[in-house]
Coordinates of C-alpha atoms and ligand atoms in Angstrom, one line a residue:
Chain A
M14 CA 83.6 75.2 80.3
E15 CA 80.5 76.7 81.7
E16 CA 79.7 77.5 85.3
G17 CA 76.6 75.9 86.8
A18 CA 75.6 72.2 87.1
V19 CA 73.4 72.5 84.0
V20 CA 73.7 75.1 81.4
A21 CA 71.7 75.3 78.2
E22 CA 72.3 77.8 75.4
G23 CA 69.8 78.1 72.6
L24 CA 69.0 74.4 73.1
T25 CA 66.7 73.4 70.2
K26 CA 65.1 70.1 69.1
R27 CA 63.3 69.8 65.8
Y28 CA 61.3 66.8 64.5
G29 CA 61.0 67.5 60.8
D30 CA 59.2 70.9 60.6
F31 CA 58.0 70.7 64.1
T32 CA 60.0 72.5 66.8
A33 CA 59.6 70.7 70.1
V34 CA 62.1 72.7 72.1
D35 CA 62.8 76.2 70.8
G36 CA 66.1 77.8 71.8
I37 CA 66.0 77.3 75.6
N38 CA 68.5 79.1 77.8
L39 CA 68.8 78.1 81.4
T40 CA 71.3 77.7 84.2
V41 CA 70.9 75.4 87.2
K42 CA 73.3 76.2 90.0
R43 CA 75.1 73.5 91.9
G44 CA 73.1 72.2 94.9
E45 CA 69.9 73.5 93.5
I46 CA 66.5 71.9 92.8
Y47 CA 65.4 73.3 89.5
G48 CA 61.8 72.6 88.4
L49 CA 60.8 72.7 84.7
L50 CA 57.1 73.3 84.8
G51 CA 54.9 73.0 81.7
P52 CA 51.7 71.7 80.3
N53 CA 51.5 68.4 78.2
G54 CA 53.5 68.6 75.1
A55 CA 55.4 71.7 76.2
G56 CA 58.8 70.0 75.6
K57 CA 59.8 69.0 79.1
T58 CA 60.7 65.4 78.3
T59 CA 62.5 66.4 75.1
T60 CA 64.6 68.9 77.1
V61 CA 65.6 66.2 79.6
R62 CA 66.4 63.8 76.8
M63 CA 68.7 66.3 75.2
L64 CA 70.4 67.1 78.5
T65 CA 70.9 63.5 79.3
T66 CA 72.4 62.6 75.8
L67 CA 69.4 60.4 74.9
T68 CA 68.4 62.4 71.8
Q69 CA 70.5 64.5 69.5
I70 CA 70.5 68.3 69.9
T71 CA 69.3 70.0 66.7
S72 CA 71.0 73.3 67.5
G73 CA 72.5 75.1 70.5
N74 CA 74.3 73.2 73.2
A75 CA 74.2 72.3 76.8
W76 CA 76.8 71.6 79.5
V77 CA 76.3 69.3 82.4
N78 CA 78.9 69.5 85.2
G79 CA 81.0 71.5 82.9
Y80 CA 81.0 68.8 80.2
S81 CA 79.6 69.6 76.8
V82 CA 76.7 67.3 75.9
R83 CA 77.6 67.4 72.3
E84 CA 81.3 66.9 72.6
E85 CA 81.8 64.9 75.8
P86 CA 78.7 62.7 76.1
L87 CA 80.5 59.9 77.9
L88 CA 81.7 62.3 80.6
V89 CA 78.2 63.7 80.9
K90 CA 76.7 60.2 81.2
R91 CA 79.2 59.3 84.0
S92 CA 78.2 62.3 86.1
I93 CA 74.4 62.2 85.8
G94 CA 71.6 60.0 87.0
L95 CA 68.2 59.8 85.2
V96 CA 64.8 58.8 86.4
P97 CA 62.8 58.9 83.2
D98 CA 59.0 59.3 82.9
V99 CA 58.7 55.6 82.1
S100 CA 60.9 53.4 84.2
N101 CA 63.9 52.0 82.4
L102 CA 64.4 49.0 84.7
Y103 CA 64.0 45.4 83.6
D104 CA 60.7 43.7 84.6
E105 CA 62.1 40.2 84.5
L106 CA 65.0 41.0 86.9
T107 CA 64.7 41.3 90.6
V108 CA 65.3 44.6 92.4
E109 CA 68.7 43.5 93.4
E110 CA 69.6 42.2 90.0
N111 CA 68.5 45.5 88.4
L112 CA 70.7 47.5 90.9
L113 CA 73.7 45.1 90.4
F114 CA 73.4 45.5 86.7
A115 CA 73.4 49.3 87.1
A116 CA 76.4 49.1 89.4
R117 CA 78.4 47.1 86.9
L118 CA 77.5 49.4 84.1
Y119 CA 78.9 52.3 86.0
N120 CA 81.8 50.4 87.7
A121 CA 80.3 51.3 91.1
P122 CA 81.2 49.1 94.1
I123 CA 78.8 46.2 94.8
E124 CA 78.4 47.2 98.4
R125 CA 76.6 50.3 97.2
V126 CA 73.7 48.1 96.0
R127 CA 73.2 46.7 99.5
E128 CA 73.4 50.2 100.9
L129 CA 70.7 51.5 98.6
I130 CA 68.4 48.6 99.2
R131 CA 68.6 49.3 102.9
E132 CA 68.3 53.1 102.6
F133 CA 65.4 52.9 100.2
D134 CA 63.8 50.0 102.1
L135 CA 63.4 48.0 98.9
P136 CA 62.3 44.3 98.5
A137 CA 65.6 42.9 97.1
N138 CA 64.3 39.7 95.7
K139 CA 61.1 40.8 94.1
K140 CA 60.9 41.0 90.4
F141 CA 60.7 44.6 89.3
G142 CA 57.7 44.0 87.1
K143 CA 55.7 42.8 90.2
L144 CA 56.3 46.0 92.3
S145 CA 53.6 48.6 93.0
S146 CA 54.0 52.0 91.2
G147 CA 55.4 53.6 94.3
F148 CA 58.2 51.0 94.8
K149 CA 58.9 51.0 91.1
R150 CA 59.6 54.7 91.3
R151 CA 61.7 54.3 94.4
T152 CA 63.7 51.5 92.8
T153 CA 64.2 53.5 89.6
I154 CA 65.5 56.4 91.7
A155 CA 67.8 54.1 93.6
A156 CA 69.2 52.7 90.3
A157 CA 69.9 56.2 89.1
L158 CA 72.0 56.8 92.2
V159 CA 74.3 53.7 92.3
H160 CA 77.3 55.7 90.9
R161 CA 76.6 58.8 93.1
P162 CA 75.9 61.2 90.3
E163 CA 76.3 64.9 90.9
V164 CA 73.2 65.8 89.0
L165 CA 70.0 63.9 89.0
F166 CA 67.4 64.4 86.3
M167 CA 63.8 63.3 87.1
D168 CA 61.1 63.5 84.5
E169 CA 57.8 63.8 86.3
P170 CA 58.9 61.9 89.4
T171 CA 55.5 62.0 91.2
T172 CA 53.2 61.4 88.2
A173 CA 50.9 58.3 88.6
L174 CA 51.7 57.9 92.3
D175 CA 49.1 58.1 95.1
V176 CA 49.2 60.9 97.6
S177 CA 51.5 59.2 100.1
S178 CA 53.9 57.7 97.6
A179 CA 54.2 61.1 95.9
R180 CA 54.9 62.7 99.3
N181 CA 57.5 60.0 99.9
V182 CA 59.2 60.8 96.7
R183 CA 59.2 64.5 97.4
N184 CA 60.8 63.9 100.8
L185 CA 63.4 61.7 99.1
I186 CA 64.2 64.4 96.6
R187 CA 64.7 66.9 99.4
L188 CA 66.9 64.5 101.3
L189 CA 69.1 63.8 98.2
N190 CA 69.4 67.5 97.6
K191 CA 70.5 68.1 101.2
E192 CA 73.2 65.5 100.6
G193 CA 74.5 67.8 97.9
I194 CA 72.9 66.4 94.7
T195 CA 71.7 68.9 92.2
V196 CA 68.2 67.9 91.1
F197 CA 66.5 68.8 87.8
I198 CA 62.9 67.9 87.8
T199 CA 60.1 68.3 85.3
T200 CA 56.5 68.4 86.5
H201 CA 53.0 69.6 85.9
N202 CA 52.1 68.7 89.4
M203 CA 51.4 71.9 91.4
I204 CA 52.3 70.4 94.8
D205 CA 55.7 69.5 93.4
A206 CA 56.1 73.0 91.9
E207 CA 55.0 74.8 95.0
S208 CA 57.1 72.9 97.5
L209 CA 60.2 71.4 95.8
P210 CA 62.2 73.6 93.5
H211 CA 64.4 76.5 94.6
R212 CA 63.8 77.9 91.1
I213 CA 61.2 77.3 88.5
G214 CA 61.2 77.6 84.7
I215 CA 57.9 77.7 83.0
I216 CA 58.0 76.1 79.6
K217 CA 55.3 76.5 76.9
E218 CA 55.4 75.4 73.3
G219 CA 59.2 74.7 73.6
K220 CA 60.0 78.1 75.1
I221 CA 60.8 79.2 78.6
I222 CA 58.3 82.0 79.2
A223 CA 59.2 82.8 82.8
E224 CA 61.9 81.8 85.3
G225 CA 62.7 82.5 88.9
K226 CA 62.1 81.7 92.5
G227 CA 58.5 80.8 93.4
R228 CA 58.2 84.2 95.1
E229 CA 59.5 86.1 92.1
L230 CA 57.1 84.3 89.8
K231 CA 54.2 85.1 92.1
E232 CA 55.3 88.8 91.9
L233 CA 54.8 88.6 88.2
M234 CA 51.1 88.5 89.1
G235 CA 51.5 92.0 90.6
K236 CA 51.1 92.7 94.3
G237 CA 47.6 91.5 93.9
M238 CA 45.3 89.0 95.4
V239 CA 43.5 86.2 93.6
V240 CA 39.8 86.5 93.7
K241 CA 37.6 83.5 92.8
L242 CA 34.0 84.1 92.0
L243 CA 31.1 81.9 91.4
V244 CA 28.3 83.8 89.8
E245 CA 25.1 83.0 88.0
P246 CA 24.5 83.5 85.1
I247 CA 27.9 84.1 83.5
T248 CA 27.1 86.3 80.4
S249 CA 29.3 87.6 77.7
K250 CA 28.4 91.1 78.9
L251 CA 29.8 90.4 82.3
I252 CA 33.0 88.9 80.8
N253 CA 33.3 92.0 78.6
E254 CA 33.0 94.3 81.6
I255 CA 35.7 92.6 83.6
E256 CA 38.0 92.1 80.6
A257 CA 40.4 94.6 82.1
Y258 CA 41.2 92.0 84.9
S259 CA 42.0 89.3 82.2
P260 CA 39.9 86.7 83.9
T261 CA 40.6 83.0 83.6
F262 CA 38.2 80.2 84.4
D263 CA 38.5 77.3 86.8
E264 CA 35.8 74.7 87.2
G265 CA 33.0 77.3 86.9
F266 CA 34.8 79.9 88.9
I267 CA 35.9 83.2 87.4
V268 CA 39.5 83.9 88.6
V269 CA 40.9 87.4 88.5
T270 CA 44.0 89.0 90.1
V271 CA 43.3 92.4 91.6
E272 CA 45.5 95.0 93.2
D273 CA 42.9 96.4 95.4
V274 CA 40.2 94.0 96.7
D275 CA 38.0 96.8 98.0
E276 CA 37.9 98.7 94.7
F277 CA 37.1 95.4 92.8
L278 CA 34.2 94.6 95.1
E279 CA 32.8 98.0 94.6
E280 CA 32.9 97.6 90.9
L281 CA 31.5 94.1 91.1
F282 CA 28.6 95.3 93.2
D283 CA 27.9 98.0 90.6
L284 CA 28.0 95.4 87.8
K285 CA 25.7 93.1 89.9
M286 CA 23.1 95.9 90.1
R287 CA 23.3 96.6 86.4
L288 CA 23.5 93.1 85.0
G289 CA 21.5 91.3 87.7
F290 CA 23.6 88.2 88.3
K291 CA 23.8 86.4 91.6
V292 CA 27.1 85.9 93.5
K293 CA 27.1 82.4 94.9
R294 CA 30.6 82.3 96.3
I295 CA 33.6 84.5 96.6
S296 CA 37.1 84.0 98.0
T297 CA 40.3 85.9 98.0
E298 CA 43.7 84.1 98.2
L299 CA 47.4 84.9 97.8
P300 CA 48.5 83.8 94.3
T301 CA 49.9 80.2 94.0
I302 CA 52.3 78.8 91.5
E303 CA 49.2 77.3 89.9
D304 CA 47.8 80.7 89.4
V305 CA 51.0 81.9 87.8
F306 CA 51.1 78.8 85.7
V307 CA 47.5 79.2 84.5
E308 CA 48.1 82.9 84.0
L309 CA 51.1 82.3 81.8
T310 CA 50.3 79.2 79.9
E311 CA 46.5 79.5 79.4
R312 CA 46.0 83.2 78.8
N313 CA 45.4 83.4 75.1
G314 CA 42.0 84.8 74.1
C315 CA 39.3 82.3 75.0
S316 CA 41.4 79.2 74.5
C317 CA 41.6 79.0 78.3
G318 CA 40.6 75.7 79.8
G319 CA 37.1 75.6 81.3
C320 CA 35.8 78.9 79.8
P321 CA 32.0 78.5 80.1
L322 CA 31.2 80.6 77.0
Chain B
M3 CA 84.6 46.3 78.6
K4 CA 80.9 46.4 79.4
I5 CA 80.0 43.9 76.7
L6 CA 80.0 40.9 79.0
V7 CA 78.0 42.7 81.7
I8 CA 75.3 43.6 79.2
A9 CA 75.4 40.2 77.5
E10 CA 74.8 38.4 80.8
K11 CA 71.8 40.5 81.6
E12 CA 70.4 40.0 78.1
L13 CA 70.6 36.2 78.5
K14 CA 68.8 36.3 81.8
E15 CA 66.1 38.5 80.4
Y16 CA 65.3 37.3 76.9
I17 CA 66.0 33.6 76.7
L18 CA 62.4 32.8 77.5
K19 CA 60.6 35.4 75.4
P20 CA 58.1 33.9 72.9
G21 CA 59.8 35.5 69.9
S22 CA 63.1 33.7 70.6
I23 CA 61.4 30.4 71.4
S24 CA 59.0 30.0 68.5
W25 CA 61.1 31.3 65.6
G26 CA 64.4 30.8 67.3
I27 CA 64.2 27.2 68.7
I28 CA 61.0 25.4 67.6
F29 CA 61.0 26.4 63.9
P30 CA 64.7 25.5 63.1
L31 CA 64.6 22.2 65.0
V32 CA 61.3 21.1 63.4
F33 CA 62.8 22.0 60.1
T34 CA 65.9 20.1 60.8
L35 CA 64.0 17.0 62.0
A36 CA 61.7 17.1 59.0
F37 CA 64.5 17.1 56.5
A38 CA 66.6 14.6 58.4
V39 CA 63.8 12.1 58.4
R40 CA 62.5 12.7 54.9
F41 CA 65.7 12.8 52.9
G42 CA 68.5 10.3 52.9
D43 CA 71.6 12.2 52.3
V44 CA 71.8 13.8 55.7
D45 CA 75.6 14.2 55.7
H46 CA 75.3 16.6 52.7
L47 CA 72.3 18.3 54.1
A48 CA 73.6 18.8 57.7
P49 CA 75.7 21.9 57.2
G50 CA 72.8 23.7 55.4
L51 CA 70.3 22.7 58.1
M52 CA 72.6 23.8 60.9
S53 CA 73.1 27.1 59.1
I54 CA 69.4 27.5 59.0
S55 CA 69.2 26.7 62.7
I56 CA 71.9 29.3 63.5
L57 CA 70.3 31.8 61.2
F58 CA 66.9 31.5 62.9
G59 CA 68.2 31.2 66.4
T60 CA 70.4 34.3 66.2
T61 CA 68.0 36.6 64.3
S62 CA 65.0 35.7 66.4
F63 CA 66.8 36.3 69.6
V64 CA 68.4 39.5 68.6
S65 CA 65.4 41.1 67.1
S66 CA 63.0 40.0 69.9
S67 CA 65.4 41.5 72.5
I68 CA 65.8 44.8 70.7
I69 CA 62.0 45.1 69.9
F70 CA 61.2 44.6 73.6
E71 CA 63.9 47.0 74.8
R72 CA 62.9 49.7 72.5
R73 CA 59.2 49.4 73.1
L74 CA 59.6 49.3 76.9
R75 CA 62.3 52.0 76.8
T76 CA 64.7 49.9 78.8
F77 CA 67.1 50.3 75.9
E78 CA 67.6 53.8 77.2
R79 CA 69.1 52.4 80.4
L80 CA 72.1 51.4 78.2
L81 CA 72.1 54.6 76.2
V82 CA 72.2 56.8 79.3
A83 CA 75.0 54.8 80.9
P84 CA 78.7 55.5 80.1
V85 CA 78.8 52.7 77.6
K86 CA 80.0 53.1 74.0
R87 CA 77.6 52.3 71.2
V88 CA 79.9 49.7 69.9
E89 CA 79.8 47.9 73.3
I90 CA 76.0 47.8 73.2
V91 CA 76.1 46.5 69.7
G92 CA 78.8 44.0 70.6
A93 CA 76.8 42.7 73.5
K94 CA 73.7 42.2 71.4
I95 CA 75.7 40.4 68.8
L96 CA 77.4 38.2 71.3
V97 CA 74.3 37.0 73.1
G98 CA 72.6 36.4 69.7
T99 CA 75.6 34.3 68.6
L100 CA 75.6 32.3 71.8
F101 CA 71.9 31.6 71.5
G102 CA 72.4 30.7 67.8
L103 CA 75.3 28.4 68.7
F104 CA 73.0 26.6 71.2
V105 CA 70.3 26.1 68.6
G106 CA 72.9 25.0 66.1
A107 CA 74.4 22.5 68.5
V108 CA 71.0 21.0 69.3
S109 CA 70.3 20.8 65.6
F110 CA 73.7 19.0 65.2
L111 CA 72.8 16.5 67.9
I112 CA 69.6 15.6 66.1
L113 CA 71.4 15.3 62.7
R114 CA 74.2 13.2 64.2
L115 CA 71.7 10.4 64.7
F116 CA 71.2 10.1 60.9
M117 CA 74.7 10.9 59.7
A118 CA 77.0 8.3 58.2
Y119 CA 80.4 10.1 58.5
R120 CA 82.1 11.9 61.3
V121 CA 82.7 15.6 61.2
W122 CA 85.9 16.2 59.2
N123 CA 87.2 19.2 61.2
P124 CA 85.3 20.0 64.4
L125 CA 87.4 23.0 65.3
L126 CA 86.8 24.6 61.9
L127 CA 83.1 23.8 62.2
I128 CA 82.9 25.6 65.5
T129 CA 84.8 28.6 64.1
F130 CA 82.4 28.8 61.1
M131 CA 79.4 28.4 63.4
F132 CA 80.6 31.3 65.5
V133 CA 81.4 33.7 62.7
S134 CA 78.1 32.8 61.0
G135 CA 76.4 33.6 64.2
T136 CA 78.0 37.0 64.5
A137 CA 77.2 37.9 60.9
F138 CA 73.5 36.8 61.3
S139 CA 73.2 38.6 64.6
G140 CA 74.6 41.7 63.2
L141 CA 72.2 41.5 60.2
A142 CA 69.2 41.1 62.5
L143 CA 70.3 43.9 64.8
W144 CA 70.8 46.3 61.9
V145 CA 67.4 45.4 60.3
S146 CA 65.6 45.7 63.7
L147 CA 67.1 49.1 64.4
R148 CA 66.5 50.2 60.8
V149 CA 62.7 49.5 60.7
E150 CA 60.6 52.5 61.8
N151 CA 58.2 50.4 63.8
P152 CA 59.9 47.6 65.8
I153 CA 56.8 45.5 65.6
N154 CA 57.5 45.1 61.8
A155 CA 61.0 43.8 62.5
M156 CA 60.0 40.1 62.4
T157 CA 58.2 40.6 59.1
W158 CA 61.2 42.2 57.5
L159 CA 63.5 39.5 58.9
N160 CA 61.3 36.8 57.4
L161 CA 61.4 38.6 54.0
I162 CA 65.2 38.3 54.2
R163 CA 65.8 35.0 55.9
L164 CA 63.2 32.8 54.2
P165 CA 64.5 33.4 50.7
M166 CA 68.1 33.0 52.0
I167 CA 67.3 29.3 52.8
F168 CA 67.2 28.7 49.0
T169 CA 69.6 31.3 47.6
S170 CA 72.3 30.2 50.0
G171 CA 72.3 26.6 48.7
A172 CA 71.5 25.4 52.2
I173 CA 69.1 22.8 51.0
V174 CA 69.9 22.3 47.4
S175 CA 73.5 22.9 46.1
L176 CA 73.9 26.0 44.0
L177 CA 75.5 23.9 41.3
L178 CA 72.2 22.3 40.6
F179 CA 70.6 25.6 39.6
P180 CA 71.0 27.4 36.3
H181 CA 74.3 29.3 36.0
W182 CA 72.9 32.8 36.5
F183 CA 71.6 31.7 39.9
I184 CA 75.1 31.4 41.2
V185 CA 75.3 35.2 41.1
V186 CA 72.2 35.3 43.4
G187 CA 74.0 32.8 45.6
L188 CA 77.2 34.9 45.8
I189 CA 75.3 38.0 46.9
T190 CA 73.5 36.1 49.6
P191 CA 75.4 36.6 52.9
M192 CA 74.4 33.1 54.2
T193 CA 76.0 31.3 51.2
Y194 CA 79.5 31.7 52.7
A195 CA 78.3 30.3 56.1
V196 CA 76.8 27.2 54.5
D197 CA 79.7 26.7 52.2
G198 CA 82.2 27.0 55.0
M199 CA 80.4 24.7 57.3
R200 CA 80.0 22.2 54.5
Y201 CA 83.8 22.2 54.0
A202 CA 84.4 21.9 57.8
M203 CA 82.1 18.9 58.0
L204 CA 82.7 17.0 54.7
G205 CA 86.2 18.1 53.7
Y206 CA 85.4 19.4 50.2
Y207 CA 83.8 22.5 48.8
D208 CA 81.2 23.2 46.2
V209 CA 81.6 26.7 44.9
I210 CA 83.9 28.9 47.0
N211 CA 87.3 28.4 48.6
P212 CA 86.7 28.2 52.3
I213 CA 89.3 30.9 53.0
Y214 CA 87.1 33.3 51.2
D215 CA 84.1 31.9 53.1
L216 CA 85.8 32.8 56.4
L217 CA 87.0 36.1 55.1
V218 CA 83.6 37.2 53.7
T219 CA 81.7 36.1 56.8
V220 CA 84.1 38.0 59.1
L221 CA 83.8 41.0 56.9
L222 CA 80.0 40.8 56.9
S223 CA 80.1 40.7 60.8
M224 CA 82.2 43.8 60.8
L225 CA 80.0 45.5 58.2
F226 CA 76.8 44.8 60.1
T227 CA 78.4 45.9 63.4
Y228 CA 79.4 49.2 61.8
L229 CA 76.0 49.7 60.3
S230 CA 74.3 49.0 63.6
V231 CA 76.5 51.5 65.4
E232 CA 75.7 54.1 62.8
E233 CA 72.0 53.4 63.0
L234 CA 72.2 53.9 66.8
R235 CA 73.9 57.2 66.2
R236 CA 71.1 58.2 63.8
L237 CA 68.3 57.1 66.1
Y238 CA 69.4 58.6 69.5
Ligands
ATP427 N1 60.1 61.4 68.6 C1 59.2 62.4 68.3 N2 58.8 62.7 67.0 C2 58.0 63.7 66.8 N3 57.5 64.6 67.7 C3 57.8 64.3 69.0 C4 58.7 63.3 69.4 N4 58.9 63.3 70.7 C5 58.1 64.4 71.1 N5 57.5 65.0 70.1 C6 56.6 66.1 70.2 O1 57.3 67.2 70.9 C7 56.5 67.9 71.7 C8 57.1 67.9 73.1 O2 57.0 66.6 73.7 P1 57.5 66.3 75.1 O3 57.3 64.9 75.3 O4 58.9 66.9 75.3 O5 56.5 67.1 76.0 P2 56.3 67.1 77.6 O6 56.4 68.5 78.0 O7 57.2 66.1 78.2 O8 54.8 66.6 77.7 P3 54.1 65.6 78.8 O9 53.7 66.5 80.0 O10 52.9 65.1 78.1 O11 55.1 64.6 79.2 C9 55.1 67.2 71.7 O12 54.3 67.9 70.8 C10 55.4 65.9 71.1 O13 54.3 65.4 70.3
MG428 MG1 57.0 64.4 79.3

């Protein structure tokens, strides 16, 4: 048996020749909110599907609540809840029927259904298919909780929700976590990433490329500040000159991380004189998780999103 | 056992889906009616027509439910719950069978209007209808899980079930075909259902001893259950 609510060791999933998840190691502590952050196609859903017994592990293994996913799948299933990226509830059944069915599947007491409907403020007699996206998500979360699981897996819980529904879901997640549930979420939403998880793993092309508390990840960027520049025109000469700062590009802005703002400005001024571009806007900020994310997942020659050249 | 819990949910959800209604109810009942009105010897035809009704009822219901669930991903609701694969398969087969029995019963009520004799052994008839239902449901489940794209499941099913109407001797007795055709009949799973039901209704048999009919049909049900469980293991 392994310590930790979720433990993965060399967890790998291959589809034919393609490796979707490539030897992931991670440990989620009991009572923690862990966020798996990654771009589209990074392997987040595949990881969750392996951890929740929905797809076979190609190699490596994982333990959830101390149960081996490979050897004791039924015990794993009993102790987890899953809120998948696409809801798994039945459109034709009402909210109450959906929850009752879940309760029966898990041998949970029927009173729990009424309790959840009240707590989550759900329209009991409405067909699931007729609900708004926000209520669909809330109902799916409620259904994952009928049997009081110790670990809750949520695959992109705020995707496709409007601002206030997304905020609702985030508050809900915090509340559940306060009640002692370990939460494993995947996301590519930066607000989720910034505000929810105690620890974050950044996944890219099936590998975890960085892991730690938000603060620790930000320290990976150095002690520096993030400087955003809007200049005209952007030339390859300019980009060559500032290559040492490994710039990334965001909606026309050049984004660099610098240790010493004053020194950078001096250099910039010098370049401006020599190359003759105009500085339209400039800002300095503390690095965000988004900056870390972009830095780690997009840095790769000029394959970076939004490069103007 | 979670079989009944799942089965009840399935009935609520899929009974009104277009796939189960068109191929599962309308087709077999129109088929039954057409033959009953057109041909005289309804007593001899009835077991075959009822088998066809059960075949289409069960297979349409089972495959349309599994196609919907896999496409909408609600199937994973069952897979992530602490339920054994064999319970999921059992539930699907049970609801398919109940649906097929219902279509078979309606078909019987239509045929009853044209039949000259009473059913020889009603209890045996119900037994045969039930085990045929489980065998056909199992077949449909296995085929529907087996096909890569669930949308093709109906096409594959028709490739199997339409020829079976003839190779099982449901319409024309196998004895009226050339000798070699009996071999084709014997490897058709539905032959045993038709033959057994004919025995239960008329009190005599054409080709196979009804004990074997029952045995083979039960074994087929078990085989398809096993194959479906294995297919689930492979898929997820
Ligand atoms: N059943 C499958 N067969 C083949 N390839 C697959 C399958 N499922 C996923 N993949 C591939 O595995 C990779 C990882 O997919 P996954 O769905 O885990 O990514 P993700 O991080 O969840 O992305 P998103 O943010 O878009 O949800 C992708 O390249 C995807 O195309
Ligand atoms: Mg995903």
